[in-house]
Amino acid sequence: MINTTRLNVEELVRQFQLNIHEHFTGELQVQSNASLTSSLTGHNTWSLYFLFGRLLWANSNGHRFRRWRRAFLYHNPNLYSDALLPDEPDADPFWEYRVITSLVRSEKLQREQAIALLEYLLGEVLFDVLQSGASYHQEGNSADIKRIGEPIAVFSPKQLFSNSYKRWQSWCKAELADYSPHLAPYIDNVQELQNCIPAKAYDTLSHLIDGESPLADIAVETKQDVLRFTKLLNPLVRKGLMTLRQVPDLLPSSPINSTSLSSKEQNLPKILCIDDSPVICWQLEQVLTKLGYPCISIQDSLQAIPTLLEEKPSLVFLDLVMPIASGYEICSQIRRISAFKDIPVIILTGNDGIVDRVRAKVVGASDFMSKPVNPQRLMEVVRRYCPISTDEMPSLTECLRS
């Protein structure tokens, strides 16, 4: 039997209570309000899976891979490279659960850690339901639930919902109800923003904000509370100095390491990306590997020179502003190594100013590239400084289509 009704917090809680009482097994699916979410994250569908009245799993079609990545960066950053995705993850509503189960069975993840990951993922979905949900329907179906295998844990839907509801209330009290954590901040007017806030604050913001990373991603990467971070940006957004815009989900991708490269790939020019933002490194990898280049990424500036000496790349992309060692310092160190005095070094920056360009040239940088990364510009730079035969390199259209 299918029940369809308008979404209401009290009604949804009563539905959870009824599911517990009736030991419901099946799926509760929530649809977003198209008119509301067009300004938030687009149209979404969330699926909550129950086993005998307890909440087993939940997912959505919005920012699914970003949510997965955030959960690991928050709880188990060292395991993210082991959390490989299936070949066709979109077709499987339970692939995240299965990957976590596999990590537990291989003893790479403790059961308590797995439960923390699941609670994080479930909590994000429930928060989104509270912000954007409009209607729901529920249908009993034990066949799909059985596909998940033996559960790692089942959760109290009332408790998880209560935790998410408290977060949502705090979000509303901060006057952020119209802002989704999945929106990405973008600096509209660099000069005006520089005039309105202290120089140190601007340097910090310009380093964090690339126009492509959602609020939730930035908060996790910088180990901040997303509510606190968004509250700090809210006055700038209301003044029109920044906008919050929709960005696509990450593409499903498995990490590439040198041991898995084919013999053909090992003979191609290797590219090193040094940027403390995992998102920027990931964006570069997505384009470069599809163009045919093996790509190595590091976020720790102290590992720049050791990695350079070990990997011997043919081209380096180097972030300008990083903790401990800046792009200027690293570029200068690279030029002092005789084997790399002529290697192309491309500076990545979110503030493409004349002073930065001059200083970068002084320390030996070959070129500049603005962030967020433009695939067309990236391809042009790579072809100029690190060409491969045209029959080996796909077109930009092919790169973006794959």
Short mmCIF file of C-alpha atoms in Angstrom, two decimals:
data_model
loop_
_atom_site.label_atom_id
_atom_site.label_comp_id
_atom_site.label_asym_id
_atom_site.label_seq_id
_atom_site.Cartn_x
_atom_site.Cartn_y
_atom_site.Cartn_z
CA MET A 1 0.00 0.00 0.00
CA ILE A 2 1.36 3.42 -0.98
CA ASN A 3 0.62 6.49 1.14
CA THR A 4 1.20 9.98 -0.31
CA THR A 5 0.94 13.18 1.73
CA ARG A 6 2.46 16.63 2.16
CA LEU A 7 5.68 16.74 4.16
CA ASN A 8 5.23 17.98 7.70
CA VAL A 9 7.75 17.52 10.50
CA GLU A 10 5.19 16.34 13.04
CA GLU A 11 3.58 14.04 10.49
CA LEU A 12 6.94 12.59 9.50
CA VAL A 13 7.79 11.90 13.15
CA ARG A 14 4.42 10.16 13.56
CA GLN A 15 5.21 8.10 10.45
CA PHE A 16 8.52 7.07 12.03
CA GLN A 17 6.69 6.06 15.21
CA LEU A 18 4.17 4.06 13.19
CA ASN A 19 7.00 2.33 11.34
CA ILE A 20 8.55 1.33 14.67
CA HIS A 21 5.21 0.08 16.02
CA GLU A 22 4.44 -1.93 12.86
CA HIS A 23 8.04 -3.16 12.39
CA PHE A 24 7.96 -1.67 8.89
CA THR A 25 10.47 -2.89 6.31
CA GLY A 26 10.68 -0.91 3.10
CA GLU A 27 11.41 2.50 1.61
CA LEU A 28 10.12 5.96 2.48
CA GLN A 29 10.81 8.29 -0.44
CA VAL A 30 10.77 12.08 -0.08
CA GLN A 31 10.44 14.47 -3.02
CA SER A 32 11.71 18.05 -2.93
CA ASN A 33 9.62 21.11 -3.68
CA ALA A 34 10.78 22.12 -7.17
CA SER A 35 9.97 25.82 -6.71
CA LEU A 36 11.88 25.93 -3.41
CA THR A 37 14.91 23.85 -4.29
CA SER A 38 15.51 25.54 -7.64
CA SER A 39 17.32 28.19 -5.59
CA LEU A 40 18.97 25.66 -3.28
CA THR A 41 20.27 22.47 -4.85
CA GLY A 42 17.88 21.58 -7.65
CA HIS A 43 15.24 18.86 -7.60
CA ASN A 44 16.13 15.99 -5.29
CA THR A 45 14.73 12.69 -4.15
CA TRP A 46 15.70 11.11 -0.84
CA SER A 47 15.18 7.46 0.04
CA LEU A 48 15.02 6.27 3.66
CA TYR A 49 15.26 2.49 4.12
CA PHE A 50 13.72 0.82 7.18
CA LEU A 51 14.29 -2.64 8.61
CA PHE A 52 11.67 -3.75 11.16
CA GLY A 53 10.95 -0.12 11.98
CA ARG A 54 14.57 0.92 12.46
CA LEU A 55 16.43 3.19 10.04
CA LEU A 56 18.98 1.19 8.08
CA TRP A 57 20.15 3.45 5.26
CA ALA A 58 19.36 6.67 3.38
CA ASN A 59 20.61 8.29 0.21
CA SER A 60 19.70 10.93 -2.34
CA ASN A 61 20.44 11.84 -5.95
CA GLY A 62 21.92 15.19 -4.94
CA HIS A 63 25.66 15.57 -4.20
CA ARG A 64 25.90 11.87 -3.43
CA PHE A 65 29.63 11.61 -4.10
CA ARG A 66 30.44 14.87 -2.32
CA ARG A 67 28.58 13.59 0.76
CA TRP A 68 30.54 10.32 0.59
CA ARG A 69 33.83 12.19 0.37
CA ARG A 70 32.92 14.53 3.24
CA ALA A 71 32.07 11.62 5.52
CA PHE A 72 35.52 10.08 5.04
CA LEU A 73 37.38 13.39 5.30
CA TYR A 74 35.56 14.08 8.56
CA HIS A 75 35.93 10.65 10.17
CA ASN A 76 38.58 8.61 8.33
CA PRO A 77 40.61 10.73 5.85
CA ASN A 78 43.34 8.10 5.57
CA LEU A 79 40.84 5.53 4.33
CA TYR A 80 39.29 7.59 1.54
CA SER A 81 41.63 6.12 -1.08
CA ASP A 82 40.49 2.62 -0.04
CA ALA A 83 36.81 3.49 -0.41
CA LEU A 84 36.69 2.54 -4.08
CA LEU A 85 33.47 2.97 -5.99
CA PRO A 86 31.70 0.35 -8.11
CA ASP A 87 31.71 0.63 -11.89
CA GLU A 88 28.14 1.95 -12.04
CA PRO A 89 27.38 3.48 -8.63
CA ASP A 90 24.30 5.41 -9.81
CA ALA A 91 22.49 2.14 -10.45
CA ASP A 92 22.96 0.86 -6.90
CA PRO A 93 21.22 2.64 -3.99
CA PHE A 94 23.35 0.74 -1.47
CA TRP A 95 26.90 0.93 -2.84
CA GLU A 96 28.09 3.21 0.00
CA TYR A 97 26.83 0.74 2.59
CA ARG A 98 28.48 -2.15 0.75
CA VAL A 99 31.84 -0.35 0.55
CA ILE A 100 31.74 0.39 4.29
CA THR A 101 30.85 -3.26 4.97
CA SER A 102 33.78 -4.38 2.82
CA LEU A 103 36.17 -2.10 4.73
CA VAL A 104 34.94 -3.57 8.03
CA ARG A 105 35.37 -7.14 6.80
CA SER A 106 38.89 -6.41 5.57
CA GLU A 107 39.63 -4.91 9.01
CA LYS A 108 40.54 -1.54 7.55
CA LEU A 109 37.64 -0.01 9.47
CA GLN A 110 36.47 -0.75 12.99
CA ARG A 111 32.75 -1.34 13.53
CA GLU A 112 32.50 1.79 15.70
CA GLN A 113 34.10 3.82 12.91
CA ALA A 114 31.67 2.36 10.40
CA ILE A 115 28.72 3.32 12.60
CA ALA A 116 30.06 6.88 12.86
CA LEU A 117 30.32 7.07 9.06
CA LEU A 118 26.77 5.80 8.63
CA GLU A 119 25.41 8.25 11.21
CA TYR A 120 27.15 11.11 9.40
CA LEU A 121 25.69 10.11 6.03
CA LEU A 122 22.20 9.57 7.45
CA GLY A 123 22.36 12.88 9.32
CA GLU A 124 23.18 14.85 6.16
CA VAL A 125 20.29 13.26 4.26
CA LEU A 126 17.81 13.98 7.06
CA PHE A 127 18.96 17.61 7.27
CA ASP A 128 18.36 18.02 3.53
CA VAL A 129 14.91 16.45 3.90
CA LEU A 130 14.06 19.01 6.58
CA GLN A 131 15.27 21.90 4.45
CA SER A 132 13.85 20.95 1.08
CA GLY A 133 11.40 18.07 1.42
CA ALA A 134 7.84 18.62 0.20
CA SER A 135 6.02 15.30 -0.01
CA TYR A 136 6.66 11.65 0.65
CA HIS A 137 5.33 8.22 -0.11
CA GLN A 138 6.10 4.93 1.56
CA GLU A 139 6.03 1.39 0.24
CA GLY A 140 6.87 -1.89 1.90
CA ASN A 141 9.52 -3.82 -0.02
CA SER A 142 11.79 -6.29 1.72
CA ALA A 143 13.43 -7.55 -1.49
CA ASP A 144 15.51 -4.39 -1.99
CA ILE A 145 16.48 -4.24 1.66
CA LYS A 146 17.86 -7.79 1.53
CA ARG A 147 20.33 -6.68 -1.15
CA ILE A 148 22.22 -4.73 1.50
CA GLY A 149 23.32 -7.93 3.23
CA GLU A 150 23.92 -8.24 6.95
CA PRO A 151 23.47 -4.79 8.56
CA ILE A 152 26.38 -3.15 10.34
CA ALA A 153 23.86 -1.39 12.58
CA VAL A 154 20.28 -0.14 12.64
CA PHE A 155 19.38 3.26 14.06
CA SER A 156 16.55 4.89 15.94
CA PRO A 157 14.82 7.06 13.33
CA LYS A 158 13.44 9.33 16.06
CA GLN A 159 16.90 9.93 17.55
CA LEU A 160 18.63 10.64 14.24
CA PHE A 161 15.75 12.83 13.11
CA SER A 162 15.86 14.73 16.41
CA ASN A 163 19.58 15.41 16.00
CA SER A 164 19.09 16.67 12.45
CA TYR A 165 16.10 18.76 13.50
CA LYS A 166 18.20 20.53 16.16
CA ARG A 167 20.78 21.35 13.49
CA TRP A 168 18.02 22.63 11.20
CA GLN A 169 16.57 24.82 13.97
CA SER A 170 20.02 26.34 14.58
CA TRP A 171 20.35 26.92 10.84
CA CYS A 172 17.00 28.75 10.77
CA LYS A 173 17.77 30.83 13.88
CA ALA A 174 20.91 32.05 12.12
CA GLU A 175 18.68 33.25 9.23
CA LEU A 176 20.20 30.71 6.85
CA ALA A 177 17.03 28.83 5.90
CA ASP A 178 17.36 30.01 2.29
CA TYR A 179 20.95 28.79 2.01
CA SER A 180 21.76 25.14 1.42
CA PRO A 181 25.11 23.83 2.71
CA HIS A 182 25.49 22.39 -0.80
CA LEU A 183 25.76 25.83 -2.42
CA ALA A 184 29.23 27.12 -3.29
CA PRO A 185 30.34 30.64 -2.30
CA TYR A 186 31.72 32.77 -5.12
CA ILE A 187 33.45 36.16 -4.85
CA ASP A 188 31.63 38.46 -7.28
CA ASN A 189 33.68 41.61 -6.85
CA VAL A 190 37.25 41.04 -5.70
CA GLN A 191 38.17 44.72 -5.43
CA GLU A 192 35.06 45.68 -3.48
CA LEU A 193 35.51 42.77 -1.09
CA GLN A 194 39.15 43.75 -0.50
CA ASN A 195 37.99 47.26 0.40
CA CYS A 196 35.37 45.99 2.87
CA ILE A 197 37.31 43.52 5.00
CA PRO A 198 40.81 43.39 6.54
CA ALA A 199 43.61 42.19 4.27
CA LYS A 200 44.25 39.11 6.41
CA ALA A 201 40.57 38.15 6.28
CA TYR A 202 40.53 38.58 2.50
CA ASP A 203 43.64 36.42 2.08
CA THR A 204 41.97 33.67 4.11
CA LEU A 205 38.69 33.87 2.19
CA SER A 206 40.30 34.01 -1.25
CA HIS A 207 42.29 30.92 -0.32
CA LEU A 208 39.22 29.00 0.85
CA ILE A 209 36.73 30.06 -1.79
CA ASP A 210 37.24 28.85 -5.35
CA GLY A 211 33.64 29.15 -6.58
CA GLU A 212 33.38 25.39 -7.06
CA SER A 213 33.46 24.03 -3.51
CA PRO A 214 30.19 23.93 -1.51
CA LEU A 215 29.97 25.36 1.99
CA ALA A 216 29.80 21.85 3.45
CA ASP A 217 32.97 20.77 1.61
CA ILE A 218 34.95 23.83 2.72
CA ALA A 219 33.83 23.39 6.32
CA VAL A 220 34.99 19.77 6.45
CA GLU A 221 38.30 20.50 4.71
CA THR A 222 39.08 23.32 7.15
CA LYS A 223 37.70 21.44 10.18
CA GLN A 224 35.06 24.09 10.85
CA ASP A 225 31.40 23.83 11.75
CA VAL A 226 29.41 24.51 8.57
CA LEU A 227 26.88 26.63 10.49
CA ARG A 228 29.58 28.87 11.94
CA PHE A 229 31.36 29.19 8.59
CA THR A 230 28.14 30.08 6.74
CA LYS A 231 27.20 32.64 9.41
CA LEU A 232 30.54 34.36 8.83
CA LEU A 233 29.85 34.62 5.10
CA ASN A 234 26.19 35.63 5.43
CA PRO A 235 26.81 39.41 5.83
CA LEU A 236 29.01 39.40 2.72
CA VAL A 237 26.35 37.54 0.74
CA ARG A 238 23.63 39.98 1.86
CA LYS A 239 25.82 42.92 0.80
CA GLY A 240 26.19 41.40 -2.66
CA LEU A 241 29.94 40.89 -2.33
CA MET A 242 29.48 37.13 -2.65
CA THR A 243 26.92 34.84 -4.16
CA LEU A 244 26.01 31.26 -3.36
CA ARG A 245 25.50 29.14 -6.44
CA GLN A 246 24.68 25.58 -7.38
CA VAL A 247 27.57 23.34 -8.37
CA PRO A 248 27.48 19.79 -9.74
CA ASP A 249 28.27 16.69 -7.79
CA LEU A 250 31.72 15.16 -8.05
CA LEU A 251 32.20 12.55 -10.73
CA PRO A 252 32.55 8.97 -9.49
CA SER A 253 36.23 8.19 -9.62
CA SER A 254 38.64 5.70 -8.13
CA PRO A 255 42.03 6.98 -6.99
CA ILE A 256 44.90 6.34 -9.39
CA ASN A 257 48.29 5.28 -8.09
CA SER A 258 51.54 4.62 -9.90
CA THR A 259 51.37 0.86 -9.39
CA SER A 260 48.10 0.63 -11.35
CA LEU A 261 49.31 2.60 -14.37
CA SER A 262 49.57 0.75 -17.65
CA SER A 263 52.90 0.57 -19.44
CA LYS A 264 51.64 3.14 -21.94
CA GLU A 265 50.68 5.54 -19.12
CA GLN A 266 54.05 5.06 -17.41
CA ASN A 267 55.79 6.23 -20.60
CA LEU A 268 53.67 9.40 -20.84
CA PRO A 269 54.74 12.72 -19.27
CA LYS A 270 53.80 12.77 -15.60
CA ILE A 271 52.15 15.81 -13.99
CA LEU A 272 52.42 16.82 -10.33
CA CYS A 273 49.71 18.90 -8.64
CA ILE A 274 50.61 20.62 -5.35
CA ASP A 275 47.57 22.26 -3.75
CA ASP A 276 46.32 22.06 -0.17
CA SER A 277 42.73 21.87 -1.45
CA PRO A 278 41.73 18.25 -2.17
CA VAL A 279 38.93 19.59 -4.38
CA ILE A 280 41.35 21.44 -6.70
CA CYS A 281 43.62 18.39 -6.89
CA TRP A 282 40.64 16.21 -7.70
CA GLN A 283 39.44 18.62 -10.43
CA LEU A 284 42.87 18.64 -12.06
CA GLU A 285 43.12 14.84 -11.88
CA GLN A 286 39.71 14.43 -13.50
CA VAL A 287 40.73 16.41 -16.59
CA LEU A 288 44.39 15.42 -16.82
CA THR A 289 43.86 11.66 -16.56
CA LYS A 290 41.16 11.84 -19.22
CA LEU A 291 43.59 13.74 -21.43
CA GLY A 292 46.00 10.83 -21.07
CA TYR A 293 48.42 12.09 -18.41
CA PRO A 294 49.37 10.22 -15.24
CA CYS A 295 48.72 12.67 -12.39
CA ILE A 296 50.08 12.75 -8.83
CA SER A 297 48.48 15.06 -6.26
CA ILE A 298 49.69 16.14 -2.83
CA GLN A 299 48.15 18.55 -0.31
CA ASP A 300 51.10 18.83 2.10
CA SER A 301 53.48 21.57 0.94
CA LEU A 302 56.32 19.99 2.96
CA GLN A 303 56.11 16.92 0.72
CA ALA A 304 56.49 18.95 -2.49
CA ILE A 305 60.24 18.57 -2.99
CA PRO A 306 60.48 14.92 -1.80
CA THR A 307 57.62 13.99 -4.15
CA LEU A 308 59.22 15.92 -7.01
CA LEU A 309 62.50 14.04 -6.55
CA GLU A 310 60.77 10.67 -6.31
CA GLU A 311 58.22 11.02 -9.14
CA LYS A 312 60.29 13.19 -11.55
CA PRO A 313 57.28 14.81 -13.27
CA SER A 314 57.41 16.72 -16.55
CA LEU A 315 55.08 19.52 -15.40
CA VAL A 316 54.07 20.99 -12.02
CA PHE A 317 50.88 22.79 -11.03
CA LEU A 318 51.58 24.73 -7.83
CA ASP A 319 49.15 26.53 -5.54
CA LEU A 320 50.25 30.05 -4.64
CA VAL A 321 48.82 30.25 -1.10
CA MET A 322 49.43 27.27 1.18
CA PRO A 323 50.15 26.79 4.88
CA ILE A 324 53.79 26.54 6.04
CA ALA A 325 55.40 26.89 2.59
CA SER A 326 53.95 29.17 -0.10
CA GLY A 327 54.02 28.58 -3.83
CA TYR A 328 56.75 31.22 -4.16
CA GLU A 329 59.01 29.37 -1.72
CA ILE A 330 58.44 25.97 -3.32
CA CYS A 331 59.00 27.31 -6.84
CA SER A 332 62.25 28.91 -5.72
CA GLN A 333 63.37 25.60 -4.18
CA ILE A 334 62.51 23.72 -7.38
CA ARG A 335 64.65 26.08 -9.46
CA ARG A 336 67.63 25.47 -7.16
CA ILE A 337 67.61 21.77 -8.11
CA SER A 338 69.64 21.43 -11.31
CA ALA A 339 67.55 18.54 -12.65
CA PHE A 340 64.41 20.69 -12.46
CA LYS A 341 65.70 24.15 -13.34
CA ASP A 342 63.80 24.02 -16.65
CA ILE A 343 60.67 22.08 -15.61
CA PRO A 344 57.47 24.05 -16.36
CA VAL A 345 55.86 25.29 -13.12
CA ILE A 346 52.33 26.66 -13.44
CA ILE A 347 51.12 28.79 -10.53
CA LEU A 348 47.49 28.27 -9.44
CA THR A 349 45.82 31.29 -7.84
CA GLY A 350 42.40 32.61 -6.94
CA ASN A 351 43.69 36.20 -7.16
CA ASP A 352 45.28 36.80 -10.56
CA GLY A 353 46.95 40.16 -9.81
CA ILE A 354 49.91 41.87 -11.47
CA VAL A 355 51.99 41.85 -8.25
CA ASP A 356 51.57 38.09 -7.88
CA ARG A 357 52.48 37.55 -11.53
CA VAL A 358 55.66 39.61 -11.27
CA ARG A 359 56.74 37.92 -8.04
CA ALA A 360 56.02 34.47 -9.51
CA LYS A 361 58.16 35.26 -12.55
CA VAL A 362 61.00 36.37 -10.28
CA VAL A 363 61.09 32.99 -8.52
CA GLY A 364 60.96 31.14 -11.85
CA ALA A 365 57.30 30.30 -12.52
CA SER A 366 56.53 29.47 -16.14
CA ASP A 367 52.88 30.54 -16.25
CA PHE A 368 49.79 31.45 -14.25
CA MET A 369 46.36 29.79 -14.15
CA SER A 370 43.33 31.14 -12.32
CA LYS A 371 41.07 29.15 -10.00
CA PRO A 372 38.47 27.76 -10.31
CA VAL A 373 40.08 25.59 -12.96
CA ASN A 374 38.74 25.98 -16.50
CA PRO A 375 39.10 22.68 -18.44
CA GLN A 376 39.70 24.45 -21.76
CA ARG A 377 42.43 26.66 -20.29
CA LEU A 378 43.95 23.65 -18.50
CA MET A 379 44.14 21.69 -21.73
CA GLU A 380 45.78 24.63 -23.54
CA VAL A 381 48.43 25.01 -20.82
CA VAL A 382 49.20 21.28 -20.75
CA ARG A 383 49.51 21.07 -24.53
CA ARG A 384 51.85 24.05 -24.54
CA TYR A 385 54.23 22.88 -21.82
CA CYS A 386 53.84 19.11 -21.88
CA PRO A 387 52.68 17.98 -25.33
CA ILE A 388 51.90 14.41 -26.31
CA SER A 389 51.05 13.15 -29.78
CA THR A 390 47.61 14.22 -30.98
CA ASP A 391 46.50 10.64 -31.56
CA GLU A 392 47.01 9.95 -27.85
CA MET A 393 45.20 13.06 -26.58
CA PRO A 394 41.37 13.19 -26.71
CA SER A 395 39.51 16.39 -27.49
CA LEU A 396 38.03 18.51 -24.71
CA THR A 397 34.57 17.38 -25.76
CA GLU A 398 35.57 13.74 -25.38
CA CYS A 399 37.21 14.53 -22.04
CA LEU A 400 34.10 16.15 -20.60
CA ARG A 401 31.78 13.52 -22.04
CA SER A 402 33.63 10.58 -20.48
#
